[in-house]
Amino acid sequence: MELLLSDNDKGELTYKISSRMATISTLIDDFPYTPMQVQKSMSQIYRYRSDIVHSRKIRPATKLIKIDDKTEITPIVLAIDYLRYAINILAHNSDYLNSKNIDKLMMERIHEGLNKS
């Protein structure tokens, strides 16, 4: 996910990856989660990953990710699902292989949302 959604700019990697995944998820009409659910769960996945990489004890809050009142899923399963979606989305929308274009799409989606209000 880092290779697909990050860039060489300094900044909060968790925020970038989770926001960009949430943004590209809007390119699929029947994506199973809302952008807010994607952003929040990607942040939890990244915390889980960081605990493992930095040899910390896994935080209880990251052992199961609660998507909504009915859906709980392990971070590994959800990360693999998101990775499959990301590869599929980017394979069919190659402009977004450049993360700056994902950021531009994010701003467009925000602007669209503001205009609906």
mmCIF file of N, CA and C in Angstrom:
data_model
loop_
_atom_site.group_PDB
_atom_site.id
_atom_site.type_symbol
_atom_site.label_atom_id
_atom_site.label_comp_id
_atom_site.label_asym_id
_atom_site.label_seq_id
_atom_site.Cartn_x
_atom_site.Cartn_y
_atom_site.Cartn_z
ATOM 1 N N MET A 1 0.828 -1.186 0.000
ATOM 2 C CA MET A 1 0.000 0.000 0.000
ATOM 3 C C MET A 1 0.873 1.251 0.000
ATOM 4 N N GLU A 2 1.973 1.195 0.735
ATOM 5 C CA GLU A 2 2.862 2.354 0.757
ATOM 6 C C GLU A 2 3.405 2.660 -0.630
ATOM 7 N N LEU A 3 3.799 1.626 -1.353
ATOM 8 C CA LEU A 3 4.328 1.850 -2.699
ATOM 9 C C LEU A 3 3.274 2.424 -3.638
ATOM 10 N N LEU A 4 2.047 2.000 -3.486
ATOM 11 C CA LEU A 4 0.980 2.466 -4.365
ATOM 12 C C LEU A 4 0.464 3.854 -4.003
ATOM 13 N N LEU A 5 0.454 4.184 -2.717
ATOM 14 C CA LEU A 5 -0.264 5.376 -2.282
ATOM 15 C C LEU A 5 0.589 6.450 -1.617
ATOM 16 N N SER A 6 1.861 6.209 -1.434
ATOM 17 C CA SER A 6 2.688 7.227 -0.787
ATOM 18 C C SER A 6 3.482 7.999 -1.842
ATOM 19 N N ASP A 7 4.242 8.948 -1.373
ATOM 20 C CA ASP A 7 5.086 9.743 -2.259
ATOM 21 C C ASP A 7 6.418 10.003 -1.554
ATOM 22 N N ASN A 8 7.252 10.795 -2.159
ATOM 23 C CA ASN A 8 8.559 11.078 -1.558
ATOM 24 C C ASN A 8 8.531 12.322 -0.675
ATOM 25 N N ASP A 9 7.385 12.945 -0.561
ATOM 26 C CA ASP A 9 7.267 14.138 0.273
ATOM 27 C C ASP A 9 7.229 13.752 1.741
ATOM 28 N N LYS A 10 7.756 14.651 2.554
ATOM 29 C CA LYS A 10 7.681 14.423 3.993
ATOM 30 C C LYS A 10 6.246 14.668 4.437
ATOM 31 N N GLY A 11 5.880 14.045 5.504
ATOM 32 C CA GLY A 11 4.533 14.232 6.024
ATOM 33 C C GLY A 11 4.044 12.960 6.678
ATOM 34 N N GLU A 12 2.887 13.040 7.237
ATOM 35 C CA GLU A 12 2.291 11.928 7.969
ATOM 36 C C GLU A 12 1.890 10.815 7.018
ATOM 37 N N LEU A 13 2.634 9.721 7.025
ATOM 38 C CA LEU A 13 2.411 8.614 6.108
ATOM 39 C C LEU A 13 1.062 7.946 6.336
ATOM 40 N N THR A 14 0.684 7.743 7.582
ATOM 41 C CA THR A 14 -0.603 7.110 7.883
ATOM 42 C C THR A 14 -1.748 7.929 7.297
ATOM 43 N N TYR A 15 -1.689 9.235 7.481
ATOM 44 C CA TYR A 15 -2.741 10.111 6.963
ATOM 45 C C TYR A 15 -2.795 10.039 5.435
ATOM 46 N N LYS A 16 -1.646 10.106 4.802
ATOM 47 C CA LYS A 16 -1.612 10.078 3.335
ATOM 48 C C LYS A 16 -2.196 8.784 2.779
ATOM 49 N N ILE A 17 -1.745 7.665 3.308
ATOM 50 C CA ILE A 17 -2.192 6.375 2.788
ATOM 51 C C ILE A 17 -3.684 6.176 3.049
ATOM 52 N N SER A 18 -4.130 6.484 4.256
ATOM 53 C CA SER A 18 -5.542 6.268 4.571
ATOM 54 C C SER A 18 -6.443 7.209 3.782
ATOM 55 N N SER A 19 -6.043 8.448 3.619
ATOM 56 C CA SER A 19 -6.846 9.409 2.852
ATOM 57 C C SER A 19 -6.860 9.073 1.369
ATOM 58 N N ARG A 20 -5.738 8.665 0.858
ATOM 59 C CA ARG A 20 -5.674 8.323 -0.571
ATOM 60 C C ARG A 20 -6.457 7.053 -0.882
ATOM 61 N N MET A 21 -6.409 6.066 0.001
ATOM 62 C CA MET A 21 -7.208 4.859 -0.222
ATOM 63 C C MET A 21 -8.687 5.207 -0.176
ATOM 64 N N ALA A 22 -9.077 6.044 0.778
ATOM 65 C CA ALA A 22 -10.474 6.482 0.861
ATOM 66 C C ALA A 22 -10.882 7.208 -0.414
ATOM 67 N N THR A 23 -9.985 7.999 -0.958
ATOM 68 C CA THR A 23 -10.286 8.759 -2.172
ATOM 69 C C THR A 23 -10.444 7.849 -3.374
ATOM 70 N N ILE A 24 -9.516 6.930 -3.587
ATOM 71 C CA ILE A 24 -9.639 6.084 -4.783
ATOM 72 C C ILE A 24 -10.802 5.109 -4.649
ATOM 73 N N SER A 25 -11.234 4.845 -3.413
ATOM 74 C CA SER A 25 -12.397 3.966 -3.245
ATOM 75 C C SER A 25 -13.651 4.583 -3.860
ATOM 76 N N THR A 26 -13.667 5.899 -4.020
ATOM 77 C CA THR A 26 -14.830 6.569 -4.620
ATOM 78 C C THR A 26 -14.915 6.330 -6.120
ATOM 79 N N LEU A 27 -13.898 5.736 -6.699
ATOM 80 C CA LEU A 27 -13.899 5.451 -8.140
ATOM 81 C C LEU A 27 -14.666 4.177 -8.478
ATOM 82 N N ILE A 28 -15.071 3.425 -7.452
ATOM 83 C CA ILE A 28 -15.851 2.198 -7.648
ATOM 84 C C ILE A 28 -17.250 2.441 -7.101
ATOM 85 N N ASP A 29 -18.254 2.274 -7.943
ATOM 86 C CA ASP A 29 -19.640 2.527 -7.531
ATOM 87 C C ASP A 29 -20.101 1.610 -6.409
ATOM 88 N N ASP A 30 -19.698 0.351 -6.455
ATOM 89 C CA ASP A 30 -20.187 -0.602 -5.457
ATOM 90 C C ASP A 30 -19.130 -0.949 -4.402
ATOM 91 N N PHE A 31 -18.259 0.011 -4.086
ATOM 92 C CA PHE A 31 -17.259 -0.233 -3.053
ATOM 93 C C PHE A 31 -17.989 -0.515 -1.746
ATOM 94 N N PRO A 32 -17.577 -1.554 -1.003
ATOM 95 C CA PRO A 32 -18.373 -1.999 0.154
ATOM 96 C C PRO A 32 -18.341 -1.082 1.377
ATOM 97 N N TYR A 33 -17.461 -0.098 1.390
ATOM 98 C CA TYR A 33 -17.331 0.774 2.550
ATOM 99 C C TYR A 33 -17.382 2.235 2.116
ATOM 100 N N THR A 34 -17.782 3.094 3.041
ATOM 101 C CA THR A 34 -17.784 4.526 2.760
ATOM 102 C C THR A 34 -16.348 5.050 2.838
ATOM 103 N N PRO A 35 -16.082 6.193 2.223
ATOM 104 C CA PRO A 35 -14.736 6.775 2.341
ATOM 105 C C PRO A 35 -14.316 7.009 3.795
ATOM 106 N N MET A 36 -15.261 7.402 4.644
ATOM 107 C CA MET A 36 -14.925 7.608 6.061
ATOM 108 C C MET A 36 -14.543 6.289 6.737
ATOM 109 N N GLN A 37 -15.253 5.214 6.415
ATOM 110 C CA GLN A 37 -14.915 3.902 6.972
ATOM 111 C C GLN A 37 -13.544 3.461 6.483
ATOM 112 N N VAL A 38 -13.250 3.716 5.217
ATOM 113 C CA VAL A 38 -11.947 3.341 4.657
ATOM 114 C C VAL A 38 -10.840 4.118 5.345
ATOM 115 N N GLN A 39 -11.019 5.414 5.468
ATOM 116 C CA GLN A 39 -9.980 6.246 6.072
ATOM 117 C C GLN A 39 -9.701 5.811 7.507
ATOM 118 N N LYS A 40 -10.747 5.600 8.277
ATOM 119 C CA LYS A 40 -10.575 5.202 9.682
ATOM 120 C C LYS A 40 -9.941 3.815 9.797
ATOM 121 N N SER A 41 -10.436 2.866 9.019
ATOM 122 C CA SER A 41 -9.909 1.497 9.121
ATOM 123 C C SER A 41 -8.484 1.398 8.579
ATOM 124 N N MET A 42 -8.154 2.182 7.546
ATOM 125 C CA MET A 42 -6.770 2.186 7.044
ATOM 126 C C MET A 42 -5.818 2.710 8.116
ATOM 127 N N SER A 43 -6.251 3.705 8.866
ATOM 128 C CA SER A 43 -5.420 4.217 9.965
ATOM 129 C C SER A 43 -5.190 3.137 11.007
ATOM 130 N N GLN A 44 -6.236 2.359 11.306
ATOM 131 C CA GLN A 44 -6.099 1.263 12.270
ATOM 132 C C GLN A 44 -5.176 0.168 11.730
ATOM 133 N N ILE A 45 -5.306 -0.140 10.443
ATOM 134 C CA ILE A 45 -4.419 -1.130 9.814
ATOM 135 C C ILE A 45 -2.977 -0.664 9.927
ATOM 136 N N TYR A 46 -2.737 0.607 9.679
ATOM 137 C CA TYR A 46 -1.372 1.122 9.720
ATOM 138 C C TYR A 46 -0.816 1.113 11.148
ATOM 139 N N ARG A 47 -1.665 1.366 12.148
ATOM 140 C CA ARG A 47 -1.206 1.256 13.546
ATOM 141 C C ARG A 47 -0.831 -0.184 13.867
ATOM 142 N N TYR A 48 -1.637 -1.126 13.387
ATOM 143 C CA TYR A 48 -1.356 -2.553 13.578
ATOM 144 C C TYR A 48 -0.011 -2.899 12.943
ATOM 145 N N ARG A 49 0.185 -2.449 11.718
ATOM 146 C CA ARG A 49 1.437 -2.680 10.995
ATOM 147 C C ARG A 49 2.622 -2.091 11.757
ATOM 148 N N SER A 50 2.452 -0.878 12.265
ATOM 149 C CA SER A 50 3.534 -0.212 12.994
ATOM 150 C C SER A 50 3.893 -0.963 14.269
ATOM 151 N N ASP A 51 2.893 -1.474 14.954
ATOM 152 C CA ASP A 51 3.169 -2.267 16.154
ATOM 153 C C ASP A 51 4.045 -3.471 15.822
ATOM 154 N N ILE A 52 3.744 -4.127 14.725
ATOM 155 C CA ILE A 52 4.522 -5.303 14.322
ATOM 156 C C ILE A 52 5.928 -4.906 13.894
ATOM 157 N N VAL A 53 6.021 -3.922 13.033
ATOM 158 C CA VAL A 53 7.322 -3.503 12.492
ATOM 159 C C VAL A 53 8.246 -2.991 13.591
ATOM 160 N N HIS A 54 7.682 -2.292 14.562
ATOM 161 C CA HIS A 54 8.488 -1.707 15.631
ATOM 162 C C HIS A 54 8.523 -2.569 16.890
ATOM 163 N N SER A 55 8.113 -3.838 16.739
ATOM 164 C CA SER A 55 8.181 -4.841 17.810
ATOM 165 C C SER A 55 7.499 -4.395 19.097
ATOM 166 N N ARG A 56 6.366 -3.742 18.924
ATOM 167 C CA ARG A 56 5.579 -3.359 20.095
ATOM 168 C C ARG A 56 4.468 -4.374 20.292
ATOM 169 N N LYS A 57 3.944 -4.373 21.504
ATOM 170 C CA LYS A 57 2.793 -5.218 21.782
ATOM 171 C C LYS A 57 1.608 -4.683 20.960
ATOM 172 N N ILE A 58 0.882 -5.605 20.337
ATOM 173 C CA ILE A 58 -0.270 -5.229 19.522
ATOM 174 C C ILE A 58 -1.329 -4.606 20.430
ATOM 175 N N ARG A 59 -1.774 -3.410 20.085
ATOM 176 C CA ARG A 59 -2.813 -2.734 20.860
ATOM 177 C C ARG A 59 -4.142 -3.469 20.678
ATOM 178 N N PRO A 60 -4.880 -3.675 21.757
ATOM 179 C CA PRO A 60 -6.167 -4.369 21.648
ATOM 180 C C PRO A 60 -7.112 -3.728 20.640
ATOM 181 N N ALA A 61 -7.056 -2.413 20.524
ATOM 182 C CA ALA A 61 -7.964 -1.703 19.613
ATOM 183 C C ALA A 61 -7.690 -2.023 18.144
ATOM 184 N N THR A 62 -6.539 -2.587 17.849
ATOM 185 C CA THR A 62 -6.228 -2.882 16.448
ATOM 186 C C THR A 62 -6.349 -4.360 16.097
ATOM 187 N N LYS A 63 -6.652 -5.205 17.061
ATOM 188 C CA LYS A 63 -6.759 -6.640 16.772
ATOM 189 C C LYS A 63 -7.968 -6.965 15.919
ATOM 190 N N LEU A 64 -9.044 -6.225 16.106
ATOM 191 C CA LEU A 64 -10.246 -6.349 15.284
ATOM 192 C C LEU A 64 -10.681 -4.941 14.918
ATOM 193 N N ILE A 65 -10.965 -4.731 13.659
ATOM 194 C CA ILE A 65 -11.398 -3.419 13.194
ATOM 195 C C ILE A 65 -12.911 -3.436 13.052
ATOM 196 N N LYS A 66 -13.547 -2.521 13.743
ATOM 197 C CA LYS A 66 -15.008 -2.411 13.685
ATOM 198 C C LYS A 66 -15.357 -1.399 12.588
ATOM 199 N N ILE A 67 -15.954 -1.914 11.515
ATOM 200 C CA ILE A 67 -16.332 -1.058 10.386
ATOM 201 C C ILE A 67 -17.633 -0.324 10.696
ATOM 202 N N ASP A 68 -18.604 -1.051 11.191
ATOM 203 C CA ASP A 68 -19.888 -0.484 11.587
ATOM 204 C C ASP A 68 -20.456 -1.365 12.695
ATOM 205 N N ASP A 69 -21.703 -1.155 13.040
ATOM 206 C CA ASP A 69 -22.299 -1.919 14.142
ATOM 207 C C ASP A 69 -22.355 -3.420 13.887
ATOM 208 N N LYS A 70 -22.324 -3.829 12.626
ATOM 209 C CA LYS A 70 -22.469 -5.244 12.276
ATOM 210 C C LYS A 70 -21.191 -5.898 11.768
ATOM 211 N N THR A 71 -20.191 -5.100 11.425
ATOM 212 C CA THR A 71 -19.021 -5.642 10.732
ATOM 213 C C THR A 71 -17.741 -5.428 11.520
ATOM 214 N N GLU A 72 -17.092 -6.535 11.875
ATOM 215 C CA GLU A 72 -15.752 -6.513 12.462
ATOM 216 C C GLU A 72 -14.884 -7.424 11.612
ATOM 217 N N ILE A 73 -13.641 -7.013 11.403
ATOM 218 C CA ILE A 73 -12.749 -7.771 10.537
ATOM 219 C C ILE A 73 -11.315 -7.612 11.040
ATOM 220 N N THR A 74 -10.497 -8.629 10.814
ATOM 221 C CA THR A 74 -9.099 -8.528 11.247
ATOM 222 C C THR A 74 -8.344 -7.574 10.326
ATOM 223 N N PRO A 75 -7.341 -6.892 10.847
ATOM 224 C CA PRO A 75 -6.594 -5.943 10.026
ATOM 225 C C PRO A 75 -5.911 -6.596 8.822
ATOM 226 N N ILE A 76 -5.453 -7.826 8.984
ATOM 227 C CA ILE A 76 -4.768 -8.498 7.877
ATOM 228 C C ILE A 76 -5.732 -8.767 6.727
ATOM 229 N N VAL A 77 -6.899 -9.290 7.035
ATOM 230 C CA VAL A 77 -7.891 -9.584 5.994
ATOM 231 C C VAL A 77 -8.328 -8.293 5.300
ATOM 232 N N LEU A 78 -8.590 -7.257 6.083
ATOM 233 C CA LEU A 78 -9.037 -5.993 5.498
ATOM 234 C C LEU A 78 -7.926 -5.351 4.666
ATOM 235 N N ALA A 79 -6.696 -5.422 5.144
ATOM 236 C CA ALA A 79 -5.574 -4.858 4.386
ATOM 237 C C ALA A 79 -5.418 -5.562 3.036
ATOM 238 N N ILE A 80 -5.561 -6.875 3.034
ATOM 239 C CA ILE A 80 -5.470 -7.627 1.770
ATOM 240 C C ILE A 80 -6.616 -7.232 0.836
ATOM 241 N N ASP A 81 -7.829 -7.086 1.381
ATOM 242 C CA ASP A 81 -8.962 -6.634 0.563
ATOM 243 C C ASP A 81 -8.680 -5.261 -0.042
ATOM 244 N N TYR A 82 -8.227 -4.338 0.790
ATOM 245 C CA TYR A 82 -7.932 -2.990 0.296
ATOM 246 C C TYR A 82 -6.831 -3.013 -0.755
ATOM 247 N N LEU A 83 -5.822 -3.845 -0.542
ATOM 248 C CA LEU A 83 -4.746 -3.940 -1.515
ATOM 249 C C LEU A 83 -5.269 -4.441 -2.859
ATOM 250 N N ARG A 84 -6.124 -5.449 -2.829
ATOM 251 C CA ARG A 84 -6.732 -5.941 -4.076
ATOM 252 C C ARG A 84 -7.517 -4.846 -4.774
ATOM 253 N N TYR A 85 -8.325 -4.131 -3.999
ATOM 254 C CA TYR A 85 -9.093 -3.028 -4.583
ATOM 255 C C TYR A 85 -8.160 -1.963 -5.158
ATOM 256 N N ALA A 86 -7.134 -1.590 -4.401
ATOM 257 C CA ALA A 86 -6.216 -0.544 -4.856
ATOM 258 C C ALA A 86 -5.526 -0.945 -6.157
ATOM 259 N N ILE A 87 -5.059 -2.182 -6.235
ATOM 260 C CA ILE A 87 -4.402 -2.647 -7.467
ATOM 261 C C ILE A 87 -5.382 -2.599 -8.632
ATOM 262 N N ASN A 88 -6.605 -3.066 -8.414
ATOM 263 C CA ASN A 88 -7.620 -3.061 -9.462
ATOM 264 C C ASN A 88 -7.972 -1.633 -9.896
ATOM 265 N N ILE A 89 -8.190 -0.772 -8.925
ATOM 266 C CA ILE A 89 -8.542 0.617 -9.234
ATOM 267 C C ILE A 89 -7.417 1.285 -10.018
ATOM 268 N N LEU A 90 -6.195 1.144 -9.557
ATOM 269 C CA LEU A 90 -5.064 1.811 -10.205
ATOM 270 C C LEU A 90 -4.730 1.188 -11.560
ATOM 271 N N ALA A 91 -4.989 -0.102 -11.715
ATOM 272 C CA ALA A 91 -4.762 -0.755 -13.014
ATOM 273 C C ALA A 91 -5.724 -0.201 -14.068
ATOM 274 N N HIS A 92 -6.923 0.180 -13.632
ATOM 275 C CA HIS A 92 -7.925 0.706 -14.561
ATOM 276 C C HIS A 92 -7.952 2.236 -14.627
ATOM 277 N N ASN A 93 -7.200 2.878 -13.765
ATOM 278 C CA ASN A 93 -7.139 4.348 -13.706
ATOM 279 C C ASN A 93 -5.688 4.763 -13.501
ATOM 280 N N SER A 94 -4.869 4.536 -14.496
ATOM 281 C CA SER A 94 -3.419 4.700 -14.336
ATOM 282 C C SER A 94 -2.986 6.130 -14.024
ATOM 283 N N ASP A 95 -3.832 7.116 -14.284
ATOM 284 C CA ASP A 95 -3.478 8.493 -13.913
ATOM 285 C C ASP A 95 -3.223 8.612 -12.420
ATOM 286 N N TYR A 96 -3.884 7.749 -11.636
ATOM 287 C CA TYR A 96 -3.770 7.831 -10.187
ATOM 288 C C TYR A 96 -2.568 7.065 -9.633
ATOM 289 N N LEU A 97 -1.746 6.534 -10.517
ATOM 290 C CA LEU A 97 -0.474 5.972 -10.059
ATOM 291 C C LEU A 97 0.428 7.093 -9.541
ATOM 292 N N ASN A 98 0.151 8.303 -9.976
ATOM 293 C CA ASN A 98 0.818 9.488 -9.444
ATOM 294 C C ASN A 98 -0.021 9.983 -8.274
ATOM 295 N N SER A 99 0.527 9.918 -7.073
ATOM 296 C CA SER A 99 -0.243 10.250 -5.875
ATOM 297 C C SER A 99 -0.733 11.692 -5.872
ATOM 298 N N LYS A 100 -0.075 12.574 -6.581
ATOM 299 C CA LYS A 100 -0.545 13.967 -6.661
ATOM 300 C C LYS A 100 -1.917 14.025 -7.337
ATOM 301 N N ASN A 101 -2.155 13.122 -8.275
ATOM 302 C CA ASN A 101 -3.461 13.072 -8.928
ATOM 303 C C ASN A 101 -4.545 12.552 -7.981
ATOM 304 N N ILE A 102 -4.168 11.672 -7.065
ATOM 305 C CA ILE A 102 -5.126 11.217 -6.050
ATOM 306 C C ILE A 102 -5.470 12.394 -5.135
ATOM 307 N N ASP A 103 -4.458 13.167 -4.759
ATOM 308 C CA ASP A 103 -4.700 14.328 -3.906
ATOM 309 C C ASP A 103 -5.609 15.342 -4.606
ATOM 310 N N LYS A 104 -5.416 15.518 -5.896
ATOM 311 C CA LYS A 104 -6.275 16.428 -6.666
ATOM 312 C C LYS A 104 -7.713 15.898 -6.677
ATOM 313 N N LEU A 105 -7.877 14.589 -6.888
ATOM 314 C CA LEU A 105 -9.205 13.978 -6.862
ATOM 315 C C LEU A 105 -9.842 14.165 -5.482
ATOM 316 N N MET A 106 -9.051 14.037 -4.429
ATOM 317 C CA MET A 106 -9.561 14.222 -3.076
ATOM 318 C C MET A 106 -10.143 15.630 -2.919
ATOM 319 N N MET A 107 -9.425 16.625 -3.402
ATOM 320 C CA MET A 107 -9.903 18.000 -3.305
ATOM 321 C C MET A 107 -11.165 18.205 -4.143
ATOM 322 N N GLU A 108 -11.223 17.561 -5.300
ATOM 323 C CA GLU A 108 -12.425 17.643 -6.135
ATOM 324 C C GLU A 108 -13.621 17.038 -5.413
ATOM 325 N N ARG A 109 -13.415 15.883 -4.757
ATOM 326 C CA ARG A 109 -14.503 15.224 -4.034
ATOM 327 C C ARG A 109 -14.976 16.089 -2.863
ATOM 328 N N ILE A 110 -14.042 16.729 -2.185
ATOM 329 C CA ILE A 110 -14.404 17.626 -1.087
ATOM 330 C C ILE A 110 -15.214 18.801 -1.631
ATOM 331 N N HIS A 111 -14.759 19.375 -2.731
ATOM 332 C CA HIS A 111 -15.466 20.501 -3.341
ATOM 333 C C HIS A 111 -16.872 20.101 -3.771
ATOM 334 N N GLU A 112 -16.999 18.911 -4.356
ATOM 335 C CA GLU A 112 -18.326 18.398 -4.760
ATOM 336 C C GLU A 112 -19.238 18.281 -3.547
ATOM 337 N N GLY A 113 -18.672 17.764 -2.450
ATOM 338 C CA GLY A 113 -19.461 17.607 -1.223
ATOM 339 C C GLY A 113 -19.904 18.939 -0.649
ATOM 340 N N LEU A 114 -19.033 19.937 -0.733
ATOM 341 C CA LEU A 114 -19.404 21.260 -0.246
ATOM 342 C C LEU A 114 -20.491 21.893 -1.103
ATOM 343 N N ASN A 115 -20.448 21.629 -2.407
ATOM 344 C CA ASN A 115 -21.461 22.195 -3.301
ATOM 345 C C ASN A 115 -22.817 21.539 -3.129
ATOM 346 N N LYS A 116 -22.840 20.297 -2.624
ATOM 347 C CA LYS A 116 -24.117 19.607 -2.386
ATOM 348 C C LYS A 116 -24.823 20.167 -1.160
ATOM 349 N N SER A 117 -24.067 20.741 -0.247
ATOM 350 C CA SER A 117 -24.639 21.230 1.021
ATOM 351 C C SER A 117 -25.423 22.499 0.832
#
